[in-house]
Coordinates of C-alpha atoms in Angstrom, one line a residue:
X325 CA -22.1 4.5 -14.6
X326 CA -18.7 6.4 -14.3
X327 CA -18.1 7.3 -10.9
X328 CA -15.9 10.5 -11.0
X329 CA -14.2 10.6 -7.7
X330 CA -12.8 13.3 -5.7
X331 CA -9.3 13.2 -3.8
X332 CA -9.4 10.5 -1.0
X333 CA -7.5 12.6 1.3
X334 CA -10.7 15.2 1.5
X335 CA -12.0 14.4 5.6
X336 CA -11.4 14.9 8.8
X337 CA -8.0 13.5 9.9
X338 CA -6.0 14.0 13.4
X339 CA -2.4 13.3 13.6
X340 CA -1.3 12.4 17.3
X341 CA 2.5 12.7 17.1
X342 CA 4.7 11.5 20.1
X343 CA 8.0 11.5 21.3
X344 CA 10.2 11.0 18.5
X345 CA 13.7 11.2 16.7
X346 CA 10.8 10.1 13.9
X347 CA 8.4 13.0 14.5
X348 CA 10.0 14.4 11.9
X349 CA 8.9 12.7 9.4
X350 CA 5.3 13.1 10.4
X351 CA 6.2 16.8 8.4
X352 CA 6.0 15.7 5.2
X353 CA 2.5 13.6 5.6
X354 CA 0.7 17.0 7.5
X355 CA 1.8 18.8 4.8
X356 CA 0.7 16.4 1.7
X357 CA -2.7 15.5 3.4
X358 CA -3.1 19.4 3.8
X359 CA -1.8 20.9 0.0
X360 CA -5.0 17.5 -1.0
X361 CA -7.7 19.9 0.5
X362 CA -7.6 17.0 4.4
X363 CA -9.0 18.7 7.3
X364 CA -6.3 18.1 9.4
X365 CA -5.8 18.8 13.5
X366 CA -2.7 17.6 15.1
X367 CA -1.8 16.8 19.5
X368 CA 1.8 17.0 20.0
X369 CA 2.5 15.5 23.7
X370 CA 4.9 17.5 25.9
X371 CA 7.6 15.3 24.9
X372 CA 7.2 15.5 21.0
X373 CA 8.3 18.8 21.6
X374 CA 11.2 17.8 22.4
X375 CA 11.9 17.1 18.8
X376 CA 9.7 19.7 16.8
X377 CA 7.7 22.3 17.9
X378 CA 3.8 23.4 17.4
X379 CA 4.6 26.3 15.4
X380 CA 5.9 24.0 12.8
X381 CA 2.7 21.4 13.1
X382 CA -0.3 24.6 13.5
X383 CA 1.6 25.8 9.6
X384 CA 1.5 22.6 7.8
X385 CA -1.5 22.2 9.1
X386 CA -3.0 26.0 8.8
X387 CA -4.3 25.3 12.2
X388 CA -3.7 25.3 15.4
X389 CA -1.7 22.2 17.1
X390 CA -2.9 21.3 20.5
X391 CA -0.8 20.3 23.8
X392 CA -1.7 19.7 27.1
X393 CA -1.4 23.4 28.0
X394 CA -4.7 23.2 25.5
X395 CA -6.1 20.7 27.5
X396 CA -5.4 21.4 31.1
X397 CA -6.8 25.6 30.3
X398 CA -10.6 25.7 30.9
X399 CA -13.6 25.3 28.6
X400 CA -16.8 27.4 27.4
X401 CA -17.8 24.6 25.5
X402 CA -17.9 21.1 25.5
X403 CA -14.4 19.2 26.8
X404 CA -11.2 19.5 23.9
X405 CA -11.1 15.6 23.8
X406 CA -14.7 15.3 23.5
X407 CA -14.8 17.3 20.4
X408 CA -11.4 16.2 18.4
X409 CA -12.3 12.5 19.2
X410 CA -15.9 13.3 17.2
X411 CA -14.2 15.4 14.9
X412 CA -12.3 12.7 13.7
X413 CA -13.0 11.0 10.7
X414 CA -9.4 9.1 11.1
X415 CA -6.6 9.0 14.3
X416 CA -2.6 8.6 13.1
X417 CA -0.4 8.5 16.1
X418 CA 2.4 9.0 13.8
X419 CA 5.7 8.4 15.8
X420 CA 3.5 5.9 18.4
X421 CA 6.5 5.2 21.4
X422 CA 7.0 2.6 23.7
X423 CA 4.9 4.7 26.8
X424 CA 2.5 6.0 24.1
X425 CA 1.6 2.7 23.5
X426 CA 1.9 0.9 27.2
X427 CA -0.4 3.4 27.8
X428 CA -3.4 2.5 25.3
X429 CA -2.8 -0.6 25.5
X430 CA -3.8 -0.6 29.3
X431 CA -6.3 2.5 29.0
X432 CA -4.9 5.1 30.7
X433 CA -5.9 8.8 30.2
X434 CA -3.1 11.0 30.8
X435 CA -2.8 13.0 28.9
X436 CA -4.8 15.1 25.9
X437 CA -3.8 12.0 23.3
X438 CA -4.0 9.1 25.4
X439 CA -8.0 10.8 26.4
X440 CA -8.7 11.8 23.2
X441 CA -8.2 8.0 22.2
X442 CA -10.9 7.2 24.2
X443 CA -13.1 10.0 23.1
X444 CA -13.1 9.0 19.9
X445 CA -14.7 5.7 17.5
X446 CA -13.2 5.7 14.4
X447 CA -10.4 3.9 13.3
X448 CA -7.0 4.9 15.2
X449 CA -3.3 4.4 12.7
X450 CA -0.7 3.0 15.2
X451 CA 2.8 3.8 13.2
X452 CA 5.8 2.8 16.1
X453 CA 9.3 4.0 16.2
X454 CA 11.5 3.0 19.3
X455 CA 15.2 1.7 19.5
X456 CA 15.4 -1.9 18.3
X457 CA 16.1 -3.4 21.8
X458 CA 13.0 -1.4 23.0
X459 CA 11.4 -2.1 20.2
X460 CA 11.7 -6.0 20.1
X461 CA 11.3 -6.5 24.1
X462 CA 8.3 -8.7 24.7
X463 CA 6.2 -6.4 27.6
X464 CA 5.8 -3.8 24.2
X465 CA 5.4 -6.2 21.4
X466 CA 2.8 -8.0 24.3
X467 CA 1.6 -4.8 24.4
X468 CA 1.5 -4.0 20.6
X469 CA -0.5 -7.2 20.1
X470 CA -2.7 -6.6 22.8
X471 CA -3.6 -2.4 21.1
X472 CA -3.7 -4.4 17.3
X473 CA -6.3 -6.9 18.6
X474 CA -8.6 -4.3 19.1
X475 CA -11.1 -4.2 15.5
X476 CA -10.6 -0.1 15.5
X477 CA -6.9 0.0 15.8
X478 CA -4.6 -0.9 13.3
X479 CA -0.6 -1.5 13.2
X480 CA 2.2 -0.2 10.5
X481 CA 4.7 -2.5 10.6
X482 CA 8.3 -1.0 11.3
X483 CA 11.3 -1.5 8.8
X484 CA 14.6 -2.2 8.7
X485 CA 17.6 0.7 8.4
X486 CA 19.8 2.5 10.2
X487 CA 18.6 3.8 13.4
X488 CA 19.4 7.8 15.7
X489 CA 20.4 5.4 18.2
X490 CA 22.5 3.0 16.3
X491 CA 26.1 2.7 16.3
X492 CA 29.1 4.7 14.5
X493 CA 29.8 3.3 11.0
X494 CA 33.1 2.5 12.3
X495 CA 32.1 0.1 14.3
X496 CA 29.5 -1.2 12.2
X497 CA 31.7 -4.6 10.5
X498 CA 30.0 -7.3 10.5
X499 CA 26.6 -6.1 12.0
X500 CA 23.1 -6.6 11.0
X501 CA 20.9 -3.4 10.8
X502 CA 17.4 -4.7 12.7
X503 CA 13.5 -3.1 13.3
X504 CA 13.0 -0.5 14.4
X505 CA 12.5 2.3 12.1
X506 CA 9.1 4.4 11.2
X507 CA 7.3 3.3 7.7
X508 CA 8.5 6.0 6.1
X509 CA 5.8 8.8 4.6
X510 CA 4.5 7.8 1.2
X511 CA 3.9 4.5 3.5
X512 CA 2.1 6.2 5.5
X513 CA 0.0 8.0 3.4
X514 CA -1.0 4.5 1.9
X515 CA -2.9 3.3 4.8
X516 CA -4.3 6.2 5.7
X517 CA -5.9 6.0 2.2
X518 CA -7.0 3.1 2.3
X519 CA -8.3 3.3 5.9
X520 CA -10.2 6.5 5.1
X521 CA -11.7 4.3 2.1
X522 CA -12.1 0.7 4.2
X523 CA -13.7 2.5 7.1
X524 CA -11.3 0.0 8.8
X525 CA -12.4 -3.4 7.8
X526 CA -10.9 -6.1 7.4
X527 CA -12.0 -8.9 5.7
X528 CA -9.4 -9.9 4.0
X529 CA -7.8 -11.4 7.3
X530 CA -7.1 -15.4 6.5
X531 CA -7.4 -14.7 3.2
X532 CA -3.9 -15.0 1.0
X533 CA -3.7 -12.9 -2.0
X534 CA -0.8 -13.3 -5.3
X535 CA -0.5 -10.8 -7.1
X536 CA 1.6 -10.1 -10.0
X537 CA 2.9 -6.2 -11.3
X538 CA 5.1 -5.2 -13.5
X539 CA 6.5 -5.5 -17.4
X540 CA 7.8 -8.2 -18.6
X541 CA 10.9 -8.6 -20.6
X542 CA 11.3 -10.7 -23.2
X543 CA 15.9 -10.2 -24.7
X544 CA 17.3 -10.5 -27.4
X545 CA 21.4 -10.4 -26.2
X546 CA 21.8 -9.1 -22.4
X547 CA 21.2 -5.8 -23.1
X548 CA 18.5 -5.9 -25.3
X549 CA 14.7 -7.2 -24.7
X550 CA 10.8 -6.1 -25.9
X551 CA 9.0 -4.8 -23.7
X552 CA 6.4 -2.5 -22.2
X553 CA 6.2 0.5 -20.5
X554 CA 4.6 -1.3 -17.5
X555 CA 6.0 0.7 -14.3
X556 CA 4.2 -1.5 -11.3
X557 CA 2.3 0.8 -10.1
X558 CA -1.1 -0.7 -10.1
X559 CA 0.1 -4.0 -9.0
X560 CA 1.6 -1.9 -6.3
X561 CA -1.4 -0.8 -5.5
X562 CA -3.3 -3.9 -5.4
X563 CA -0.8 -5.8 -3.0
X564 CA -1.3 -2.3 -1.0
X565 CA -5.2 -2.3 -1.1
X566 CA -5.0 -6.3 0.1
X567 CA -2.8 -6.0 2.8
X568 CA -4.4 -3.3 4.6
X569 CA -7.6 -5.0 5.0
X570 CA -5.9 -7.6 6.4
X571 CA -4.3 -10.1 3.7
X572 CA -1.7 -12.5 3.0
X573 CA 0.7 -10.8 0.3
X574 CA 2.5 -12.7 -2.3
X575 CA 3.8 -10.3 -5.3
X576 CA 5.5 -11.4 -7.9
X577 CA 6.7 -8.8 -9.9
X578 CA 8.7 -7.8 -12.9
X579 CA 11.5 -5.4 -13.0
X580 CA 10.4 -2.5 -11.0
X581 CA 11.9 0.8 -9.4
X582 CA 13.3 -0.3 -5.7
X583 CA 11.8 2.9 -4.7
X584 CA 8.3 1.9 -5.0
X585 CA 9.4 -1.6 -3.9
X586 CA 10.4 -0.6 -0.6
X587 CA 6.4 0.8 -0.3
X588 CA 5.2 -2.9 0.6
X589 CA 6.3 -3.9 4.2
X590 CA 8.7 -6.2 4.4
X591 CA 6.5 -9.0 5.5
X592 CA 5.5 -9.5 2.0
X593 CA 6.6 -12.9 0.0
X594 CA 7.9 -10.5 -2.3
X595 CA 9.5 -12.9 -6.4
X596 CA 12.0 -10.5 -8.8
X597 CA 11.3 -11.9 -12.6
X598 CA 12.0 -10.9 -16.1
X599 CA 10.7 -12.6 -18.8
X600 CA 7.2 -14.2 -19.1
X601 CA 8.9 -17.9 -19.0
X602 CA 10.1 -16.9 -15.3
X603 CA 6.9 -15.3 -14.1
X604 CA 4.6 -18.2 -15.2
X605 CA 7.1 -20.5 -13.3
X606 CA 6.6 -18.3 -9.7
X607 CA 2.5 -17.6 -10.4
X608 CA 2.5 -21.5 -11.2
X609 CA 3.9 -22.4 -8.0
X610 CA 2.4 -20.4 -6.3
X611 CA -1.3 -20.2 -7.5
X612 CA -2.7 -23.6 -5.6
X613 CA -1.7 -21.6 -2.5
X614 CA -3.8 -18.4 -2.9
X615 CA -7.8 -17.4 -2.9
X616 CA -7.7 -15.1 -5.0
X617 CA -5.3 -13.6 -7.4
X618 CA -4.9 -10.7 -9.3
X619 CA -3.3 -10.8 -12.5
X620 CA -2.1 -7.0 -13.0
X621 CA 1.2 -7.3 -15.0
X622 CA 1.5 -6.6 -18.8
X623 CA 3.6 -10.0 -19.9
X624 CA 5.0 -10.5 -23.3
X625 CA 2.9 -11.8 -25.7
X626 CA 6.2 -12.4 -28.1
X627 CA 10.3 -13.1 -27.3
X628 CA 12.3 -13.6 -30.5
X629 CA 12.6 -16.7 -31.5
X630 CA 16.3 -16.4 -30.5
X631 CA 18.2 -15.3 -27.9
X632 CA 22.5 -15.1 -28.3
X633 CA 23.7 -15.5 -25.1
X634 CA 26.6 -11.9 -25.8
X635 CA 25.7 -8.3 -26.9
X636 CA 25.0 -8.1 -30.8
X637 CA 27.2 -6.4 -32.4
X638 CA 25.7 -2.8 -34.4
X639 CA 25.9 -4.9 -37.7
X640 CA 25.3 -8.1 -36.2
X641 CA 22.1 -6.8 -35.1
X642 CA 19.4 -8.4 -37.6
X643 CA 16.9 -6.8 -39.7
X644 CA 13.9 -9.0 -39.1
X645 CA 13.5 -10.7 -36.0
X646 CA 12.1 -13.6 -35.9
X647 CA 9.1 -14.0 -32.7
X648 CA 7.4 -17.0 -30.9
X649 CA 4.7 -16.7 -28.3
X650 CA 4.8 -16.2 -25.3
X651 CA 2.9 -18.1 -22.9
X652 CA -0.8 -17.2 -21.8
X653 CA -0.4 -17.1 -18.1
X654 CA -3.8 -15.8 -17.0
X655 CA -5.7 -18.6 -19.3
X656 CA -3.3 -20.9 -17.8
X657 CA -5.1 -20.3 -14.5
X658 CA -8.3 -19.8 -15.5
X659 CA -8.0 -23.6 -16.6
X660 CA -6.5 -24.5 -13.4
X661 CA -8.4 -23.4 -10.9
X662 CA -10.3 -24.4 -8.9
X663 CA -13.6 -23.4 -6.4
X664 CA -14.0 -21.2 -4.6
X665 CA -10.8 -19.1 -6.1
X666 CA -10.9 -16.3 -7.4
X667 CA -9.1 -14.9 -10.4
X668 CA -9.2 -11.3 -11.8
X669 CA -7.7 -10.0 -15.1
X670 CA -7.0 -7.1 -16.3
X671 CA -7.2 -5.5 -20.0
X672 CA -4.7 -2.9 -21.1
X673 CA -6.8 -1.4 -24.6
X674 CA -6.6 1.6 -26.5
X675 CA -10.3 3.0 -28.3
X676 CA -12.9 0.1 -27.7
X677 CA -11.8 -1.1 -24.6
X678 CA -14.9 -3.2 -23.3
X679 CA -16.0 -6.0 -26.0
X680 CA -12.1 -7.3 -26.1
X681 CA -12.3 -7.5 -22.1
X682 CA -15.3 -9.3 -21.5
X683 CA -14.3 -11.5 -24.6
X684 CA -10.8 -11.8 -22.8
X685 CA -13.0 -12.4 -19.1
X686 CA -14.6 -15.4 -21.0
X687 CA -12.1 -17.2 -23.2
X688 CA -10.0 -17.4 -19.9
X689 CA -12.5 -18.2 -17.4
X690 CA -11.9 -15.6 -15.2
X691 CA -14.4 -14.2 -13.0
X692 CA -13.5 -10.1 -13.3
X693 CA -11.7 -8.6 -15.5
X694 CA -10.4 -4.9 -15.1
X695 CA -10.8 -2.3 -18.9
X696 CA -8.3 0.0 -18.5
X697 CA -7.8 2.9 -21.8
X698 CA -4.3 2.9 -21.4
X699 CA -4.7 5.2 -24.7
X700 CA -5.8 8.2 -22.2
X701 CA -4.4 10.9 -20.1
X702 CA -2.8 9.9 -16.8
X703 CA -4.2 6.0 -16.9
X704 CA -2.8 3.1 -17.5
X705 CA 1.5 2.5 -17.8
X706 CA 3.5 5.1 -15.5
X707 CA 0.7 7.7 -14.2
X708 CA -0.7 7.6 -10.6
X709 CA -4.1 8.3 -11.3
X710 CA -6.2 5.6 -13.6
X711 CA -9.7 5.2 -15.0
X712 CA -11.5 1.7 -16.0
X713 CA -14.0 -0.2 -16.0
X714 CA -14.3 -3.4 -13.5
X715 CA -16.1 -6.6 -15.3
X716 CA -17.8 -9.9 -13.6
X717 CA -18.6 -12.9 -15.7
X718 CA -22.5 -12.1 -14.4
X719 CA -22.8 -9.0 -16.0
X720 CA -22.6 -6.4 -14.0
X721 CA -20.0 -3.5 -14.6
X722 CA -18.7 -0.3 -13.1
X723 CA -16.6 2.7 -14.3
X724 CA -14.2 4.7 -12.7
X725 CA -12.2 7.8 -13.9
X726 CA -9.2 9.7 -11.8
X727 CA -8.8 7.9 -9.0
X728 CA -5.7 7.3 -7.7
X729 CA -4.4 3.5 -8.1
X730 CA -4.5 3.0 -4.0
X731 CA -8.7 4.0 -4.5
X732 CA -8.9 1.5 -7.7
X733 CA -7.2 -1.6 -6.1
X734 CA -10.1 -0.8 -3.0
X735 CA -12.7 -0.6 -5.6
X736 CA -11.8 -3.4 -6.9
X737 CA -11.9 -5.7 -3.4
X738 CA -15.0 -3.7 -2.8
X739 CA -16.6 -5.5 -6.6
X740 CA -15.0 -9.0 -5.1
X741 CA -16.4 -8.8 -2.0
X742 CA -20.1 -7.9 -3.7
X743 CA -19.5 -11.2 -6.4
X744 CA -18.3 -13.7 -3.4

């Protein structure tokens, strides 16, 4: 059964902004959501308006931006915080400051934002930003953990980086940059997409998920190699989906652009490799720790039989390059898999994709295979969207056409949950 999926953002999203310099980052989030077809409403606290204006946010939302001035006005219908709380399918508080965090942790309701939180029942995504000393205070961390212990609240970790309150550049010698910086807009958008799909469930809490990504490179000399066009986007999406559902993730990747790697939180164990053999070693070292392994990487099938440790001149390049087989990592993992470990493979195919994918599913002792038609437009290597057929060893098959790679990753974990 084929499913053509709409934009993941065509939902009702309430953005709440509290007072911090990071408030400027939320403009990109709101603009992207609105362009993608979301209904976006926004609340600004009084302190948020010291950094960004309601006019700016209203223009990006294509709707009036609410403030406490609206909250304290008499209404001719139901109270504003009740209306907004019931309307929203997801609330995002970004940035959330130490002050707003403390209010939510203690159940206070003294402004429109906090009243709306108490009047809602949908998932709430908290995106903190503050000075590193403030963020590291025991009482702030206690409030953070207290809020996140409640099922409907989801948190994004702060990231390391230069903060607006940091020391001048000339005073930073031997000074370690710490956490406190708000997550970037692309990270926030990915988490929003995940929560809209899952409804906030954390079905992978306590699970360790091992993901491989990217395309390996088999070098002839230091500058030439046999490779493939894989960018690592699909593997990255699988890692993000697992994290957003509560898993601990181990991420083994071939060369991937740094800007993509920054989409993963700092606490993810990332292992960088280049060749198929290096990936094999990294995967084998971690496989026994994994409850679920998703082998997304496009691993080389062959490598030059001889490696030259210096750059060959153009005249010295061989007219024919003898090749030898690379190790079949997925088959090796399938042989050593122990119950209840779960193993997923990807089959990048052209033409008729199902028959070779099913053969791979059986031959390599997989639980699920993802058949991926890489010769189709906006599917496979390098694209932001994907088309795939998910198949398990009991013959169940589901097709997804033209969805985001993160959405496909969530459908994969839904498929795993059903299969288990």
